[in-house]
Each structure stands twice: as C-alpha cells, then as structure tokens.
Amino acid sequence: MPFLALGLSPALVHAAGELGFATPTPIQTEAIPAILQGADVLGAAQTGSGKTAAFALPLLQRLQDGLAADRQQAPRGVRALVLVPTRELAAQVGDVVRSLAQALPQPLKVAVVFGGVSVNPQMLALRGGADVLVATPGRLLDLARQNAVQLSTTRLLVLDEADRLLDMGFAEELTHVLALLPPRRQNLFFSATFPADVQALADNLLHDPVRITVEATETSEPDIVQRAIEVDPARRTQLLRHLVKEQGWKRVLVFVATKYAAELVAEKLYKAGIYATAFHGDLSQGARKQVLAEFKNEQWEVVVTTDLAARGIDIAKLPVVVNYDLPRSAVDYVHRIGRTGRAGETGLAVSFVSAATEAHFRLIEKRQGMALPREQVAGFEPSAPAATAAAPAPAGTGGIKGKRPSKKDKLRAAAAKGS
Ligand code: AMP
C-alpha cells in the first residue's frame, strides 16, 4: 500500500520519498490512518520499525490543519510535544521531523531541547512558541519552571520509547510534565516493552487507544546474522583489527564494558592503523554529536562504545556490531545487536567469547532461545577451549545480574581443573 493511500497529503508523501521511504512499514500502515483520525495510539514497537515517521508524518499533517487558528489562539504555545529519553534520540527525531516539515506548504517551527548543553539558545528558540517541540523531560521541566515554554494549549503528545523513559528514572518528571498539559489532547505512546509500570502509564494516559503491535522478530531477527568467536581476552584487539582488515568491514560499532575500555580499545586500534574512535557518556554533547555524524559519513571505520549507544541510536546501514565485552544481560544483547540489520538491511553481530565468559554467553543464548556455534579464527585460537570451561564472568564484563554458577557449572569447573 503506498503512503498516499494512508490519507497523507501529497506534500508529505513526497517528503517521505525524499528520505527514501517508498512504501510504509507495518507500523506506519497501521498508525498513520489512526493518528490522522485523531485517535490515541498505543504502539508496541522498537527503534528500527519506522516508528518515528509513523508518528511524525500524521502529526505534521494534523498540525497543518488548523495551524493558523492555533497560532493565533496561543502564540507562545507548543502545539505538539514529543518526549524522548535521550539527547541522541531527541536530535534524531528532531532531524526527521524537520526534514519532513520542510515539504509542507506552511513552514512549521520545530524546536529540540535536551540537557547537557547551555539552556540559553533553547530559551531563545522557544520564544514565540513552537509547532513541534522534541524534548527530554528534565530539560523541558527546567524550561517550564523558567517560564520559557508554554504547554497549556498542546494538542498532541508523543511519548517515544516510554519504557526507556521510565528505565532512566523520568517517572517523576513525566508526572510534572503531564500536569502542565491540557486534559483534552491526542496521545501517542510508543514502547518496545510493556512491564507493569509502562503499562500503568499507558493506561493512565490513553483514551480508548488503537493498539498496534509490531513483532520485533519480524523486522530484526531474519536480518541479523549472529556469530560467536572464541578468543583469549588479551588478543581481542588484534583479532578485531584482523577481522576489520580481512573482512573489509567499513563501519563497525564495537561494544565494551566501560568508558575506559572504550578509550583504550579505540586508541589501540587507531595506533594499529584503523580509523577508530571512542563514543561514551564522558564526551561532551558536541563531541558525541560529531562522532556520530562522522561515523555516519564513513569517516570512522570503528566506533568503540559502551551501552550508551545500544539503545535509540539509529545509524542507517551499520553492517557490523561487535561485542568485544559481552553485555550484562540478554536484554542489552538484543539492544546492542539491534543497531545493525535495520530497516531491511542485513547485519552481522559478532560476540567475542573466552573461557571466562563462556558460561555468561551461554546464559544469554538460553534467554534468547538460541545456540550459536563457536567459531575460531586461524591464528587466534584460544589457549583454553572456551566451551569446556565454565568459570563465572570476570568483573570487567559484569556477570548477568543474579547469575550464580549452577551445580552443572561447578561440576564442569571441577572437571576442568582436574584434567
Ligand atoms: P525508526 O524505527 O523510526 O528509528 O526507523 C528506523 C529506520 O527505518 C530509519 O533509518 C528510517 O530512516 C528507516 N525508515 C523508516 N520508515 C521507512 C520506510 N517506510 N521505508 C524505508 N525505511 C524507513
């Protein structure tokens, strides 16, 4: 079904085409007509499903209708508010909304605010209101307290990645923000998962919503090839360098356990002739933005990061993700590998496994309902075969929370010691 059949204006269909969106994704097919009709929407969908355009396109169309009257009624007001958990996602969503809005006959004002940067330019940007405001909750509240933003006439609210918003401890901020909004408004609620607190928030917020579920497996699983390579911890950087060169990997996102490791691994790779840099929470917002932009432009072959980059960040055409250090949990594993194989692209997710982390990886596999064959790369064979050892993960990789060696693990460890 083409975008036009969903009820979008030709200008917005054209704008979608300009971004390379020829046919709508499943969530777009379901969400766009419902949002255009003014319904509340509850979307169970992950980043990668096309959910941003699923709300941005109809949101922009709805704003166009009645825009002049709205502006006259509340010249300093915000007409649509999109709440997101992180600065990166705010910038990303802001970019999509801006690109789409450019195509509209009446120009729309799109503002983006988040913490960690100076508040003054954001206050200036919000003078005279905004048609769309994309914001993280903390900074939005700061601005509201300083009277720099007016939400009493907001017609449309989007909560993007609601589970992450709550995960990051924004529950209280959300309550305060919701109290500033008028009771009559359209609510669009997106979340990848629905634990009890997220469900309760959705129940509280939404009125008779249209429910849309996009199975994560439908979009991500078939596109990502997962591999596990056995290697001694001390040789991981060399193996990574070897793989980048030998496999001709052009853009690789490498996950490590700590910011320090991110710096260290990036530096070692760089010295070994690979264009590698680190990306983590200690970098300034400007530096993070720059690294992402340069990575997207293929100026970096490898970006080494912590779990900061595991969620929400969308780097189109990212072919390879490497778990240099294993993630702490199966959920983090899913988020990490989900950075690749997005929007129909194929992706490769490689995990480095050692004797010390084998048991930890097996647990991740079990939670994922999969069992990957262990591979070895010639010249990088581990000194102790990982599959026979079952020691708990070392502190650096952080064991799965609550994981203790099972009876079987202990027996195996004892057998390994005795042999
Ligand atoms: P999202 O789930 O919004 O983070 O989008 C994931 C990726 O899918 C982004 O790279 C979008 O540019 C891309 N995308 C969104 N909608 C479409 C579409 N209809 N056709 C192709 N790609 C899309």
Tab-separated table of C-alpha atoms and ligand atoms in Angstrom:
chain	number	residue	atom	x	y	z
A	1	MET	CA	0.000	0.000	0.000
A	2	PRO	CA	1.518	3.380	-0.927
A	3	PHE	CA	1.804	6.262	1.557
A	4	LEU	CA	-0.827	8.234	-0.383
A	5	ALA	CA	-3.461	5.584	0.337
A	6	LEU	CA	-2.983	6.134	4.074
A	7	GLY	CA	-4.509	9.595	3.835
A	8	LEU	CA	-1.326	11.673	3.861
A	9	SER	CA	-1.073	14.832	1.797
A	10	PRO	CA	0.938	14.646	-1.441
A	11	ALA	CA	3.497	17.051	0.087
A	12	LEU	CA	4.197	14.697	2.988
A	13	VAL	CA	4.253	11.657	0.715
A	14	HIS	CA	6.834	13.486	-1.343
A	15	ALA	CA	8.832	14.346	1.794
A	16	ALA	CA	8.799	10.683	2.834
A	17	GLY	CA	10.037	9.758	-0.633
A	18	GLU	CA	12.870	12.270	-0.282
A	19	LEU	CA	14.002	10.384	2.832
A	20	GLY	CA	13.971	7.163	0.811
A	21	PHE	CA	10.685	5.852	2.235
A	22	ALA	CA	8.890	4.404	-0.765
A	23	THR	CA	6.395	2.117	0.951
A	24	PRO	CA	5.194	2.319	4.540
A	25	THR	CA	6.491	-0.122	7.144
A	26	PRO	CA	3.849	-2.192	9.020
A	27	ILE	CA	3.659	0.216	11.939
A	28	GLN	CA	3.280	3.145	9.563
A	29	THR	CA	0.480	1.400	7.682
A	30	GLU	CA	-1.452	0.941	10.902
A	31	ALA	CA	-0.561	4.065	12.839
A	32	ILE	CA	-0.852	6.773	10.181
A	33	PRO	CA	-4.600	6.436	9.411
A	34	ALA	CA	-5.438	6.072	13.121
A	35	ILE	CA	-3.467	9.188	14.071
A	36	LEU	CA	-4.938	11.169	11.185
A	37	GLN	CA	-8.393	10.335	12.543
A	38	GLY	CA	-7.423	11.787	15.896
A	39	ALA	CA	-7.255	8.519	17.847
A	40	ASP	CA	-4.878	7.815	20.703
A	41	VAL	CA	-2.359	5.157	19.713
A	42	LEU	CA	-0.532	2.553	21.732
A	43	GLY	CA	2.373	1.234	19.674
A	44	ALA	CA	4.442	-1.743	20.755
A	45	ALA	CA	7.423	-1.263	18.512
A	46	GLN	CA	11.163	-0.988	18.651
A	47	THR	CA	13.522	1.502	17.117
A	48	GLY	CA	14.087	0.186	13.628
A	49	SER	CA	10.411	-0.398	12.886
A	50	GLY	CA	9.964	3.033	11.317
A	51	LYS	CA	8.018	4.345	14.307
A	52	THR	CA	9.430	7.882	14.082
A	53	ALA	CA	7.891	8.512	10.686
A	54	ALA	CA	4.793	6.590	11.836
A	55	PHE	CA	4.010	9.400	14.267
A	56	ALA	CA	5.859	12.303	12.612
A	57	LEU	CA	4.036	12.189	9.266
A	58	PRO	CA	0.449	12.239	10.585
A	59	LEU	CA	1.415	14.603	13.399
A	60	LEU	CA	2.657	17.146	10.881
A	61	GLN	CA	-0.457	16.742	8.778
A	62	ARG	CA	-2.720	17.264	11.773
A	63	LEU	CA	-0.793	20.352	12.789
A	64	GLN	CA	-1.192	21.844	9.338
A	65	ASP	CA	-4.942	21.623	9.672
A	66	GLY	CA	-5.927	24.454	11.931
A	67	LEU	CA	-2.389	25.764	12.342
A	68	ALA	CA	-3.228	29.424	11.768
A	69	ALA	CA	-6.071	29.333	14.323
A	70	ASP	CA	-3.881	27.517	16.862
A	71	ARG	CA	-1.091	30.028	16.486
A	72	GLN	CA	-3.468	32.912	16.891
A	73	GLN	CA	-5.029	31.399	19.982
A	74	ALA	CA	-1.720	30.671	21.727
A	75	PRO	CA	1.141	32.461	20.026
A	76	ARG	CA	3.693	31.339	22.610
A	77	GLY	CA	2.397	27.806	22.938
A	78	VAL	CA	3.765	24.431	21.900
A	79	ARG	CA	1.350	22.618	19.601
A	80	ALA	CA	2.852	19.125	19.587
A	81	LEU	CA	5.221	17.754	22.201
A	82	VAL	CA	7.421	14.720	21.599
A	83	LEU	CA	9.083	13.376	24.744
A	84	VAL	CA	12.120	11.137	24.317
A	85	PRO	CA	14.559	9.622	26.818
A	86	THR	CA	17.944	10.695	25.465
A	87	ARG	CA	19.652	13.629	23.822
A	88	GLU	CA	20.673	11.464	20.892
A	89	LEU	CA	17.134	10.358	20.238
A	90	ALA	CA	15.914	13.949	20.604
A	91	ALA	CA	18.365	15.107	17.948
A	92	GLN	CA	17.494	12.179	15.713
A	93	VAL	CA	13.723	12.609	15.981
A	94	GLY	CA	14.144	16.372	15.554
A	95	ASP	CA	16.049	15.778	12.314
A	96	VAL	CA	13.337	13.502	10.910
A	97	VAL	CA	10.532	15.899	11.862
A	98	ARG	CA	12.417	18.867	10.395
A	99	SER	CA	13.159	17.091	7.118
A	100	LEU	CA	9.534	16.093	6.706
A	101	ALA	CA	8.234	19.505	7.768
A	102	GLN	CA	10.277	21.239	5.098
A	103	ALA	CA	7.966	19.866	2.456
A	104	LEU	CA	4.855	21.446	3.904
A	105	PRO	CA	3.208	24.427	2.233
A	106	GLN	CA	3.134	26.384	5.519
A	107	PRO	CA	6.508	26.318	7.271
A	108	LEU	CA	6.406	24.740	10.713
A	109	LYS	CA	8.656	25.640	13.585
A	110	VAL	CA	10.399	22.619	15.065
A	111	ALA	CA	12.444	23.006	18.260
A	112	VAL	CA	14.612	20.433	20.006
A	113	VAL	CA	15.691	20.723	23.653
A	114	PHE	CA	17.757	18.448	25.862
A	115	GLY	CA	20.054	18.683	28.832
A	116	GLY	CA	23.819	18.765	28.958
A	117	VAL	CA	24.098	21.881	26.825
A	118	SER	CA	23.511	25.565	27.517
A	119	VAL	CA	19.873	26.426	28.145
A	120	ASN	CA	20.006	29.947	26.681
A	121	PRO	CA	19.863	29.120	22.970
A	122	GLN	CA	16.980	26.764	23.726
A	123	MET	CA	15.118	29.535	25.558
A	124	LEU	CA	15.646	31.793	22.584
A	125	ALA	CA	14.467	29.102	20.186
A	126	LEU	CA	11.265	28.719	22.163
A	127	ARG	CA	10.431	32.398	22.147
A	128	GLY	CA	7.286	32.694	20.123
A	129	GLY	CA	6.382	29.063	20.816
A	130	ALA	CA	6.900	26.046	18.602
A	131	ASP	CA	4.712	23.932	16.391
A	132	VAL	CA	6.645	20.803	17.334
A	133	LEU	CA	8.876	20.527	20.370
A	134	VAL	CA	11.058	17.442	20.786
A	135	ALA	CA	12.371	17.277	24.333
A	136	THR	CA	13.897	15.209	27.083
A	137	PRO	CA	11.784	15.528	30.248
A	138	GLY	CA	14.398	17.029	32.584
A	139	ARG	CA	15.310	19.951	30.373
A	140	LEU	CA	11.705	20.521	29.406
A	141	LEU	CA	10.799	20.938	33.071
A	142	ASP	CA	13.708	23.318	33.622
A	143	LEU	CA	12.421	25.425	30.768
A	144	ALA	CA	8.858	25.263	32.049
A	145	ARG	CA	9.985	26.386	35.509
A	146	GLN	CA	11.702	29.359	33.929
A	147	ASN	CA	8.539	30.163	32.028
A	148	ALA	CA	10.307	29.632	28.737
A	149	VAL	CA	7.828	27.107	27.417
A	150	GLN	CA	4.057	27.050	27.469
A	151	LEU	CA	2.310	23.686	27.291
A	152	SER	CA	-1.237	24.584	28.289
A	153	THR	CA	-2.508	24.511	24.704
A	154	THR	CA	-0.564	21.468	23.434
A	155	ARG	CA	-2.865	19.378	21.263
A	156	LEU	CA	-0.663	16.359	20.666
A	157	LEU	CA	1.646	14.421	22.941
A	158	VAL	CA	4.033	11.694	21.820
A	159	LEU	CA	5.873	9.510	24.330
A	160	ASP	CA	8.650	7.808	22.417
A	161	GLU	CA	10.452	4.838	23.981
A	162	ALA	CA	8.291	5.056	27.094
A	163	ASP	CA	9.989	2.033	28.667
A	164	ARG	CA	13.325	3.744	28.375
A	165	LEU	CA	11.914	6.976	29.813
A	166	LEU	CA	10.904	5.068	32.930
A	167	ASP	CA	14.113	2.997	32.955
A	168	MET	CA	16.071	6.206	33.101
A	169	GLY	CA	14.151	7.407	36.138
A	170	PHE	CA	11.992	10.013	34.427
A	171	ALA	CA	8.735	8.907	36.081
A	172	GLU	CA	8.538	11.944	38.330
A	173	GLU	CA	9.442	14.399	35.594
A	174	LEU	CA	6.790	12.822	33.394
A	175	THR	CA	4.136	13.349	36.037
A	176	HIS	CA	5.096	17.018	36.292
A	177	VAL	CA	5.101	17.484	32.525
A	178	LEU	CA	1.722	15.771	32.139
A	179	ALA	CA	0.284	18.119	34.738
A	180	LEU	CA	1.232	21.073	32.526
A	181	LEU	CA	-0.647	19.726	29.516
A	182	PRO	CA	-4.342	20.324	28.846
A	183	PRO	CA	-6.567	17.319	29.548
A	184	ARG	CA	-8.010	17.271	26.046
A	185	ARG	CA	-5.289	16.190	23.663
A	186	GLN	CA	-4.270	13.327	21.400
A	187	ASN	CA	-1.753	10.908	22.919
A	188	LEU	CA	0.627	8.650	21.035
A	189	PHE	CA	2.528	6.164	23.131
A	190	PHE	CA	5.395	4.017	21.841
A	191	SER	CA	7.365	1.459	23.766
A	192	ALA	CA	9.413	-1.612	22.905
A	193	THR	CA	8.436	-3.427	26.090
A	194	PHE	CA	5.478	-3.283	28.472
A	195	PRO	CA	6.485	-4.062	32.045
A	196	ALA	CA	3.897	-3.177	34.706
A	197	ASP	CA	4.983	0.458	35.196
A	198	VAL	CA	4.925	1.193	31.465
A	199	GLN	CA	1.527	-0.454	31.109
A	200	ALA	CA	0.203	1.581	34.033
A	201	LEU	CA	1.458	4.788	32.467
A	202	ALA	CA	-0.189	3.852	29.157
A	203	ASP	CA	-3.493	3.019	30.885
A	204	ASN	CA	-3.411	6.313	32.701
A	205	LEU	CA	-2.573	8.375	29.648
A	206	LEU	CA	-4.509	6.894	26.764
A	207	HIS	CA	-8.201	7.053	25.973
A	208	ASP	CA	-9.555	4.111	24.059
A	209	PRO	CA	-6.321	3.747	22.069
A	210	VAL	CA	-5.795	1.964	18.784
A	211	ARG	CA	-3.353	-0.800	19.703
A	212	ILE	CA	-0.590	-1.638	17.270
A	213	THR	CA	1.953	-4.372	17.810
A	214	VAL	CA	4.893	-4.885	15.555
A	215	GLU	CA	6.735	-8.027	16.448
A	216	ALA	CA	10.405	-7.239	16.968
A	217	THR	CA	11.348	-10.575	15.471
A	218	GLU	CA	9.523	-9.759	12.261
A	219	THR	CA	11.792	-6.874	11.430
A	220	SER	CA	15.067	-7.600	13.156
A	221	GLU	CA	15.674	-11.289	13.531
A	222	PRO	CA	15.957	-12.573	10.000
A	223	ASP	CA	18.215	-9.711	9.004
A	224	ILE	CA	20.927	-10.191	11.637
A	225	VAL	CA	23.465	-12.945	11.368
A	226	GLN	CA	24.848	-13.710	14.822
A	227	ARG	CA	28.244	-15.271	15.344
A	228	ALA	CA	30.312	-16.196	18.389
A	229	ILE	CA	34.088	-16.304	18.066
A	230	GLU	CA	36.312	-17.839	20.732
A	231	VAL	CA	39.349	-15.762	21.565
A	232	ASP	CA	41.575	-15.122	24.555
A	233	PRO	CA	40.721	-11.743	26.160
A	234	ALA	CA	44.255	-10.403	25.629
A	235	ARG	CA	44.045	-10.995	21.876
A	236	ARG	CA	40.667	-9.406	21.187
A	237	THR	CA	42.032	-6.111	19.849
A	238	GLN	CA	44.335	-7.917	17.449
A	239	LEU	CA	41.504	-10.172	16.310
A	240	LEU	CA	39.255	-7.180	15.800
A	241	ARG	CA	41.889	-5.456	13.722
A	242	HIS	CA	42.398	-8.649	11.722
A	243	LEU	CA	38.664	-9.021	11.061
A	244	VAL	CA	38.209	-5.385	10.049
A	245	LYS	CA	41.059	-5.699	7.541
A	246	GLU	CA	40.370	-9.207	6.312
A	247	GLN	CA	36.600	-8.953	6.048
A	248	GLY	CA	36.788	-5.420	4.677
A	249	TRP	CA	34.364	-4.128	7.333
A	250	LYS	CA	33.729	-0.461	6.622
A	251	ARG	CA	31.672	0.561	9.636
A	252	VAL	CA	31.780	-1.333	12.874
A	253	LEU	CA	30.201	-0.479	16.213
A	254	VAL	CA	32.176	-2.183	18.976
A	255	PHE	CA	30.712	-2.568	22.469
A	256	VAL	CA	32.909	-2.679	25.562
A	257	ALA	CA	32.071	-2.723	29.259
A	258	THR	CA	33.467	0.633	30.400
A	259	LYS	CA	34.262	4.132	29.178
A	260	TYR	CA	37.882	3.481	29.986
A	261	ALA	CA	37.902	0.354	27.824
A	262	ALA	CA	36.246	2.310	25.013
A	263	GLU	CA	39.099	4.830	25.041
A	264	LEU	CA	41.748	2.159	25.347
A	265	VAL	CA	40.496	-0.129	22.594
A	266	ALA	CA	39.882	2.792	20.237
A	267	GLU	CA	43.389	4.085	20.844
A	268	LYS	CA	44.985	0.694	20.289
A	269	LEU	CA	43.090	0.181	17.056
A	270	TYR	CA	43.975	3.666	15.891
A	271	LYS	CA	47.637	3.027	16.542
A	272	ALA	CA	47.296	-0.210	14.592
A	273	GLY	CA	46.116	1.684	11.527
A	274	ILE	CA	42.325	1.501	11.876
A	275	TYR	CA	40.270	4.692	11.927
A	276	ALA	CA	38.763	4.128	15.347
A	277	THR	CA	37.369	6.449	17.980
A	278	ALA	CA	35.508	6.207	21.282
A	279	PHE	CA	31.904	7.232	21.990
A	280	HIS	CA	30.686	7.383	25.572
A	281	GLY	CA	28.956	9.469	28.199
A	282	ASP	CA	32.041	11.395	29.286
A	283	LEU	CA	32.284	13.108	25.924
A	284	SER	CA	30.612	16.490	25.647
A	285	GLN	CA	27.318	16.604	23.809
A	286	GLY	CA	29.043	18.381	20.912
A	287	ALA	CA	31.742	15.727	20.686
A	288	ARG	CA	29.177	12.923	20.750
A	289	LYS	CA	27.172	14.532	18.005
A	290	GLN	CA	30.295	14.982	15.937
A	291	VAL	CA	31.433	11.377	16.348
A	292	LEU	CA	28.012	10.107	15.271
A	293	ALA	CA	27.916	12.411	12.263
A	294	GLU	CA	31.424	11.393	11.234
A	295	PHE	CA	30.597	7.731	11.701
A	296	LYS	CA	27.534	8.116	9.509
A	297	ASN	CA	29.736	9.790	6.880
A	298	GLU	CA	32.141	6.849	7.000
A	299	GLN	CA	34.981	8.932	8.420
A	300	TRP	CA	35.436	6.338	11.159
A	301	GLU	CA	35.776	2.631	10.444
A	302	VAL	CA	35.251	1.655	14.047
A	303	VAL	CA	33.444	3.378	16.905
A	304	VAL	CA	34.060	1.810	20.298
A	305	THR	CA	31.291	2.474	22.762
A	306	THR	CA	29.571	1.493	25.970
A	307	ASP	CA	25.902	0.575	26.243
A	308	LEU	CA	25.181	4.284	25.810
A	309	ALA	CA	24.934	3.625	22.080
A	310	ALA	CA	22.975	0.401	22.452
A	311	ARG	CA	19.550	1.958	22.510
A	312	GLY	CA	17.799	4.519	20.474
A	313	ILE	CA	20.643	5.441	18.204
A	314	ASP	CA	19.929	4.873	14.577
A	315	ILE	CA	22.835	4.595	12.213
A	316	ALA	CA	21.411	3.562	8.884
A	317	LYS	CA	23.419	0.951	7.039
A	318	LEU	CA	25.506	-0.121	10.005
A	319	PRO	CA	26.677	-3.522	8.823
A	320	VAL	CA	28.585	-4.880	11.808
A	321	VAL	CA	28.260	-4.842	15.590
A	322	VAL	CA	30.911	-6.498	17.761
A	323	ASN	CA	30.512	-7.471	21.401
A	324	TYR	CA	34.130	-7.088	22.451
A	325	ASP	CA	32.941	-7.331	26.033
A	326	LEU	CA	29.714	-9.246	26.396
A	327	PRO	CA	26.641	-7.308	27.502
A	328	ARG	CA	25.452	-7.732	31.060
A	329	SER	CA	22.069	-9.112	30.150
A	330	ALA	CA	20.140	-10.731	27.332
A	331	VAL	CA	18.065	-7.542	27.034
A	332	ASP	CA	21.214	-5.476	26.492
A	333	TYR	CA	22.348	-8.063	23.937
A	334	VAL	CA	19.149	-7.526	21.951
A	335	HIS	CA	19.547	-3.759	22.075
A	336	ARG	CA	23.178	-3.925	21.004
A	337	ILE	CA	22.703	-6.231	18.052
A	338	GLY	CA	19.597	-4.273	17.085
A	339	ARG	CA	21.876	-1.411	15.995
A	340	THR	CA	22.558	-3.401	12.846
A	341	GLY	CA	20.210	-5.031	10.336
A	342	ARG	CA	17.812	-2.102	10.491
A	343	ALA	CA	15.016	-1.243	8.085
A	344	GLY	CA	15.510	-4.252	5.886
A	345	GLU	CA	19.313	-4.101	5.735
A	346	THR	CA	21.234	-7.211	6.630
A	347	GLY	CA	23.540	-7.057	9.606
A	348	LEU	CA	26.219	-9.049	11.344
A	349	ALA	CA	26.600	-9.290	15.128
A	350	VAL	CA	29.808	-10.889	16.369
A	351	SER	CA	30.429	-11.756	20.018
A	352	PHE	CA	33.869	-12.484	21.393
A	353	VAL	CA	33.703	-15.334	23.878
A	354	SER	CA	36.522	-16.585	26.098
A	355	ALA	CA	36.849	-19.405	28.580
A	356	ALA	CA	35.983	-16.928	31.312
A	357	THR	CA	32.852	-15.561	29.631
A	358	GLU	CA	31.555	-18.769	28.048
A	359	ALA	CA	29.087	-19.503	30.851
A	360	HIS	CA	27.816	-15.933	30.725
A	361	PHE	CA	27.290	-16.108	26.971
A	362	ARG	CA	25.518	-19.420	27.289
A	363	LEU	CA	23.056	-17.809	29.630
A	364	ILE	CA	22.414	-15.031	27.123
A	365	GLU	CA	21.871	-17.672	24.449
A	366	LYS	CA	19.478	-19.545	26.693
A	367	ARG	CA	17.436	-16.413	27.387
A	368	GLN	CA	17.383	-15.729	23.645
A	369	GLY	CA	16.430	-19.299	22.824
A	370	MET	CA	19.425	-19.750	20.543
A	371	ALA	CA	22.704	-21.663	20.479
A	372	LEU	CA	25.401	-20.297	18.223
A	373	PRO	CA	28.243	-22.500	17.043
A	374	ARG	CA	31.572	-21.368	18.498
A	375	GLU	CA	33.988	-20.333	15.789
A	376	GLN	CA	37.726	-19.846	15.873
A	377	VAL	CA	39.824	-17.699	13.589
A	378	ALA	CA	43.107	-19.147	12.357
A	379	GLY	CA	45.985	-17.571	14.261
A	380	PHE	CA	43.673	-16.500	17.111
A	381	GLU	CA	42.702	-19.848	18.588
A	382	PRO	CA	42.174	-19.547	22.351
A	383	SER	CA	44.688	-21.156	24.675
A	384	ALA	CA	41.895	-22.836	26.669
A	385	PRO	CA	38.884	-24.036	24.679
A	386	ALA	CA	36.026	-21.882	25.934
A	387	ALA	CA	33.293	-24.467	25.617
A	388	THR	CA	34.778	-26.775	28.260
A	389	ALA	CA	35.364	-24.108	30.880
A	390	ALA	CA	32.561	-22.601	32.886
A	391	ALA	CA	34.040	-20.057	35.244
A	392	PRO	CA	31.790	-17.099	36.062
A	393	ALA	CA	32.352	-13.918	34.083
A	394	PRO	CA	35.099	-11.642	35.395
A	395	ALA	CA	34.274	-8.263	36.895
A	396	GLY	CA	35.145	-6.379	33.705
A	397	THR	CA	32.388	-7.987	31.680
A	398	GLY	CA	29.947	-7.834	34.556
A	399	GLY	CA	28.115	-11.113	35.129
A	400	ILE	CA	24.433	-11.380	34.442
A	401	LYS	CA	22.634	-9.986	37.432
A	402	GLY	CA	21.769	-12.707	39.872
A	403	LYS	CA	23.705	-15.352	37.970
A	404	ARG	CA	25.456	-17.862	40.164
A	405	PRO	CA	27.293	-20.906	38.851
A	406	SER	CA	24.842	-23.782	38.664
A	407	LYS	CA	25.587	-27.224	40.017
A	408	LYS	CA	26.472	-28.266	36.488
A	409	ASP	CA	28.770	-25.259	36.086
A	410	LYS	CA	30.571	-26.165	39.302
A	411	LEU	CA	30.960	-29.789	38.238
A	412	ARG	CA	32.303	-28.702	34.880
A	413	ALA	CA	34.730	-26.276	36.531
A	414	ALA	CA	35.917	-29.018	38.875
A	415	ALA	CA	36.338	-31.411	35.948
A	416	ALA	CA	38.292	-28.798	34.011
A	417	LYS	CA	40.576	-28.212	36.982
A	418	GLY	CA	41.197	-31.919	37.441
A	419	SER	CA	42.066	-32.525	33.774
B	1	AMP	P1	12.856	4.233	13.438
B	1	AMP	O1	12.199	2.970	13.896
B	1	AMP	O2	11.927	5.371	13.340
B	1	AMP	O3	14.082	4.524	14.265
B	1	AMP	O4	13.367	3.994	11.935
B	1	AMP	C1	14.320	3.061	11.602
B	1	AMP	C2	14.918	3.268	10.240
B	1	AMP	O5	13.984	2.962	9.221
B	1	AMP	C3	15.410	4.658	9.942
B	1	AMP	O6	16.702	4.544	9.368
B	1	AMP	C4	14.439	5.213	8.953
B	1	AMP	O7	15.073	6.127	8.099
B	1	AMP	C5	14.008	3.968	8.224
B	1	AMP	N1	12.626	4.025	7.698
B	1	AMP	C6	11.535	4.483	8.333
B	1	AMP	N2	10.441	4.334	7.566
B	1	AMP	C7	10.828	3.757	6.422
B	1	AMP	C8	10.147	3.340	5.223
B	1	AMP	N3	8.842	3.487	5.069
B	1	AMP	N4	10.894	2.764	4.256
B	1	AMP	C9	12.219	2.584	4.423
B	1	AMP	N5	12.930	2.974	5.511
B	1	AMP	C10	12.233	3.544	6.509
